[in-house]
Amino acid sequence: MENEEKRTSKFQMFLFLIFIPLIFLIIIVYSVLTFAGFSPVEKTMNFAKTIPYVGDYLKPKEEKEKQTEEDKLASVQEDFKKEKKKLKETIERQKADLKALETDVTTKETEIQRLTQEVSSLEQQLEAVEEKEKNAKSKDIAKVYSAMSSGKAAELIPNLSTDEAMYILTSLKDKQVTDILSKMSTEDAVKYTKLLNEQNGQ
Protein backbone atom coordinates (compact mmCIF):
# COMPACT_ATOMS: atom_id res chain seq x y z
CA MET A 1 0.00 0.00 0.00
CA GLU A 2 2.72 2.37 0.97
CA ASN A 3 4.53 1.65 -2.29
CA GLU A 4 1.43 2.46 -4.31
CA GLU A 5 0.95 5.72 -2.43
CA LYS A 6 4.58 6.65 -3.02
CA ARG A 7 4.19 5.97 -6.77
CA THR A 8 0.97 8.01 -6.91
CA SER A 9 2.62 10.78 -4.94
CA LYS A 10 5.61 10.89 -7.31
CA PHE A 11 3.31 10.89 -10.36
CA GLN A 12 1.23 13.72 -8.90
CA MET A 13 4.38 15.70 -8.11
CA PHE A 14 5.57 15.22 -11.71
CA LEU A 15 2.15 16.16 -13.02
CA PHE A 16 1.69 19.32 -10.95
CA LEU A 17 5.26 20.55 -10.77
CA ILE A 18 6.61 19.72 -14.30
CA PHE A 19 4.06 18.56 -16.87
CA ILE A 20 1.17 21.01 -16.29
CA PRO A 21 3.47 24.09 -15.94
CA LEU A 22 5.31 22.99 -19.12
CA ILE A 23 2.02 22.72 -21.05
CA PHE A 24 1.01 26.19 -19.83
CA LEU A 25 4.44 27.55 -20.80
CA ILE A 26 4.14 26.09 -24.31
CA ILE A 27 0.62 27.55 -24.71
CA ILE A 28 1.79 30.98 -23.57
CA VAL A 29 4.88 30.94 -25.81
CA TYR A 30 2.77 29.76 -28.78
CA SER A 31 0.20 32.53 -28.17
CA VAL A 32 2.86 35.23 -27.86
CA LEU A 33 4.68 34.07 -31.01
CA THR A 34 1.40 33.85 -32.98
CA PHE A 35 0.40 37.39 -31.96
CA ALA A 36 3.93 38.56 -32.89
CA GLY A 37 3.36 37.28 -36.49
CA PHE A 38 5.64 34.27 -36.14
CA SER A 39 4.02 30.95 -37.08
CA PRO A 40 5.58 28.30 -34.80
CA VAL A 41 3.73 25.33 -36.34
CA GLU A 42 4.78 26.25 -39.90
CA LYS A 43 8.36 26.89 -38.86
CA THR A 44 8.48 23.64 -36.92
CA MET A 45 7.08 21.71 -39.92
CA ASN A 46 9.57 23.35 -42.29
CA PHE A 47 12.43 22.48 -39.93
CA ALA A 48 11.19 18.89 -39.59
CA LYS A 49 11.07 18.55 -43.40
CA THR A 50 14.79 19.24 -43.56
CA ILE A 51 15.54 16.28 -41.27
CA PRO A 52 16.37 13.11 -43.28
CA TYR A 53 13.63 10.42 -43.31
CA VAL A 54 11.39 12.58 -41.08
CA GLY A 55 10.98 15.11 -43.91
CA ASP A 56 9.89 12.37 -46.32
CA TYR A 57 6.95 11.44 -44.04
CA LEU A 58 5.88 15.05 -43.60
CA LYS A 59 5.83 15.92 -47.31
CA PRO A 60 2.37 16.01 -48.93
CA LYS A 61 1.52 13.16 -51.31
CA GLU A 62 1.49 15.46 -54.35
CA GLU A 63 4.93 16.79 -53.46
CA LYS A 64 6.25 13.22 -53.06
CA GLU A 65 4.81 12.25 -56.45
CA LYS A 66 6.24 15.38 -58.00
CA GLN A 67 9.63 14.57 -56.51
CA THR A 68 9.41 11.01 -57.88
CA GLU A 69 8.53 12.33 -61.36
CA GLU A 70 11.42 14.78 -61.19
CA ASP A 71 13.76 11.98 -60.20
CA LYS A 72 12.54 9.84 -63.11
CA LEU A 73 12.93 12.76 -65.52
CA ALA A 74 16.44 13.45 -64.22
CA SER A 75 17.29 9.76 -64.67
CA VAL A 76 15.95 9.75 -68.25
CA GLN A 77 17.87 12.94 -69.05
CA GLU A 78 21.04 11.40 -67.63
CA ASP A 79 20.51 8.29 -69.82
CA PHE A 80 20.02 10.55 -72.87
CA LYS A 81 23.23 12.41 -72.05
CA LYS A 82 25.18 9.15 -71.77
CA GLU A 83 23.70 7.84 -75.05
CA LYS A 84 24.46 11.15 -76.78
CA LYS A 85 28.05 11.03 -75.51
CA LYS A 86 28.45 7.44 -76.77
CA LEU A 87 27.07 8.38 -80.20
CA LYS A 88 29.42 11.38 -80.43
CA GLU A 89 32.39 9.19 -79.51
CA THR A 90 31.34 6.60 -82.14
CA ILE A 91 30.98 9.32 -84.81
CA GLU A 92 34.39 10.79 -83.95
CA ARG A 93 35.98 7.32 -84.08
CA GLN A 94 34.38 6.57 -87.45
CA LYS A 95 35.47 9.96 -88.82
CA ALA A 96 39.04 9.20 -87.73
CA ASP A 97 38.85 5.76 -89.41
CA LEU A 98 37.47 7.33 -92.60
CA LYS A 99 40.24 9.94 -92.63
CA ALA A 100 42.86 7.21 -92.18
CA LEU A 101 41.33 5.25 -95.08
CA GLU A 102 41.25 8.37 -97.29
CA THR A 103 44.92 9.02 -96.48
CA ASP A 104 45.69 5.38 -97.27
CA VAL A 105 43.83 5.61 -100.60
CA THR A 106 45.68 8.84 -101.50
CA THR A 107 49.01 7.20 -100.65
CA LYS A 108 48.13 4.15 -102.76
CA GLU A 109 47.01 6.35 -105.69
CA THR A 110 50.30 8.27 -105.53
CA GLU A 111 52.20 4.97 -105.44
CA ILE A 112 50.18 3.68 -108.43
CA GLN A 113 50.97 6.86 -110.41
CA ARG A 114 54.66 6.55 -109.56
CA LEU A 115 54.73 2.89 -110.58
CA THR A 116 52.80 3.64 -113.79
CA GLN A 117 55.33 6.32 -114.73
CA GLU A 118 58.18 3.96 -113.87
CA VAL A 119 56.68 1.19 -116.04
CA SER A 120 56.15 3.67 -118.89
CA SER A 121 59.76 4.84 -118.59
CA LEU A 122 61.05 1.25 -118.54
CA GLU A 123 58.91 0.39 -121.57
CA GLN A 124 60.41 3.35 -123.45
CA GLN A 125 63.90 2.24 -122.45
CA LEU A 126 63.08 -1.32 -123.59
CA GLU A 127 61.79 -0.03 -126.93
CA ALA A 128 64.96 2.02 -127.36
CA VAL A 129 67.13 -0.99 -126.55
CA GLU A 130 65.11 -3.20 -128.92
CA GLU A 131 65.39 -0.55 -131.63
CA LYS A 132 69.15 -0.35 -131.12
CA GLU A 133 69.36 -4.13 -131.15
CA LYS A 134 67.27 -4.30 -134.31
CA ASN A 135 69.40 -1.64 -135.98
CA ALA A 136 72.57 -3.45 -134.93
CA LYS A 137 71.26 -6.73 -136.33
CA SER A 138 70.11 -5.00 -139.50
CA LYS A 139 73.54 -3.40 -139.90
CA ASP A 140 75.15 -6.77 -139.45
CA ILE A 141 72.76 -8.31 -141.99
CA ALA A 142 73.37 -5.39 -144.35
CA LYS A 143 77.12 -6.01 -144.08
CA VAL A 144 76.54 -9.66 -144.87
CA TYR A 145 74.42 -8.79 -147.92
CA SER A 146 76.92 -6.18 -149.11
CA ALA A 147 79.65 -8.83 -149.09
CA MET A 148 77.34 -11.34 -150.80
CA SER A 149 77.14 -11.77 -154.59
CA SER A 150 74.27 -9.89 -156.24
CA GLY A 151 72.75 -13.15 -157.56
CA LYS A 152 72.64 -14.74 -154.08
CA ALA A 153 71.23 -11.51 -152.54
CA ALA A 154 68.54 -11.35 -155.26
CA GLU A 155 67.54 -14.88 -154.35
CA LEU A 156 67.35 -14.29 -150.54
CA ILE A 157 65.88 -10.76 -150.21
CA PRO A 158 62.36 -11.63 -151.52
CA ASN A 159 62.09 -14.23 -148.71
CA LEU A 160 62.57 -11.54 -146.01
CA SER A 161 59.86 -9.27 -144.61
CA THR A 162 59.28 -6.09 -146.57
CA ASP A 163 60.74 -3.94 -143.75
CA GLU A 164 63.91 -6.07 -143.53
CA ALA A 165 64.31 -6.19 -147.32
CA MET A 166 63.90 -2.41 -147.58
CA TYR A 167 66.38 -1.82 -144.76
CA ILE A 168 68.99 -3.97 -146.51
CA LEU A 169 68.38 -2.37 -149.93
CA THR A 170 68.57 1.18 -148.54
CA SER A 171 71.79 0.44 -146.67
CA LEU A 172 73.57 -0.86 -149.76
CA LYS A 173 75.31 1.22 -152.42
CA ASP A 174 73.26 2.17 -155.48
CA LYS A 175 75.37 -0.05 -157.81
CA GLN A 176 74.82 -3.09 -155.57
CA VAL A 177 71.06 -2.40 -155.42
CA THR A 178 70.92 -2.14 -159.22
CA ASP A 179 72.79 -5.41 -159.66
CA ILE A 180 70.50 -7.18 -157.12
CA LEU A 181 67.29 -5.85 -158.73
CA SER A 182 68.49 -6.88 -162.19
CA LYS A 183 68.91 -10.46 -160.99
CA MET A 184 65.45 -10.63 -159.27
CA SER A 185 62.29 -11.84 -160.93
CA THR A 186 60.42 -9.13 -162.82
CA GLU A 187 57.64 -9.11 -160.23
CA ASP A 188 60.02 -8.68 -157.25
CA ALA A 189 62.14 -6.12 -159.08
CA VAL A 190 59.05 -4.00 -159.85
CA LYS A 191 57.85 -4.31 -156.23
CA TYR A 192 61.12 -3.19 -154.62
CA THR A 193 61.78 -0.49 -157.24
CA LYS A 194 58.37 1.00 -156.50
CA LEU A 195 59.00 0.87 -152.72
CA LEU A 196 62.43 2.48 -153.10
CA ASN A 197 60.96 5.28 -155.23
CA GLU A 198 58.20 5.88 -152.64
CA GLN A 199 60.79 6.01 -149.84
CA ASN A 200 62.90 8.48 -151.78
CA GLY A 201 59.81 10.59 -152.48
CA GLN A 202 59.78 10.12 -156.19
Coordinates of N, CA, C and O in Angstrom, one line a residue, residues 21 57 67 88 113 118 121 139 151 194 202:
P21 N 2.8 22.8 -15.7 CA 3.5 24.1 -15.9 C 4.1 24.1 -17.3 O 4.1 25.2 -18.0
Y57 N 8.3 11.8 -44.6 CA 7.0 11.4 -44.0 C 6.1 12.7 -43.9 O 4.8 12.6 -44.0
Q67 N 8.2 14.9 -56.7 CA 9.6 14.6 -56.5 C 10.0 13.3 -57.3 O 11.1 13.2 -57.9
K88 N 28.4 10.4 -80.0 CA 29.4 11.4 -80.4 C 30.8 10.7 -80.5 O 31.5 10.9 -81.5
Q113 N 50.5 5.9 -109.4 CA 51.0 6.9 -110.4 C 52.5 6.8 -110.6 O 53.0 6.7 -111.7
E118 N 57.0 4.8 -113.8 CA 58.2 4.0 -113.9 C 58.1 2.9 -114.9 O 59.0 2.7 -115.7
S121 N 58.4 4.5 -118.3 CA 59.8 4.8 -118.6 C 60.6 3.6 -119.0 O 61.4 3.6 -119.9
K139 N 72.2 -3.8 -139.4 CA 73.5 -3.4 -139.9 C 74.4 -4.6 -140.2 O 75.1 -4.7 -141.2
G151 N 73.7 -12.1 -157.2 CA 72.8 -13.1 -157.6 C 72.2 -13.8 -156.3 O 71.0 -14.1 -156.2
K194 N 59.5 0.1 -156.9 CA 58.4 1.0 -156.5 C 58.5 1.5 -155.0 O 58.4 2.6 -154.7
Q202 N 59.9 9.9 -154.7 CA 59.8 10.1 -156.2 C 58.4 9.6 -156.7 O 57.8 8.8 -156.1

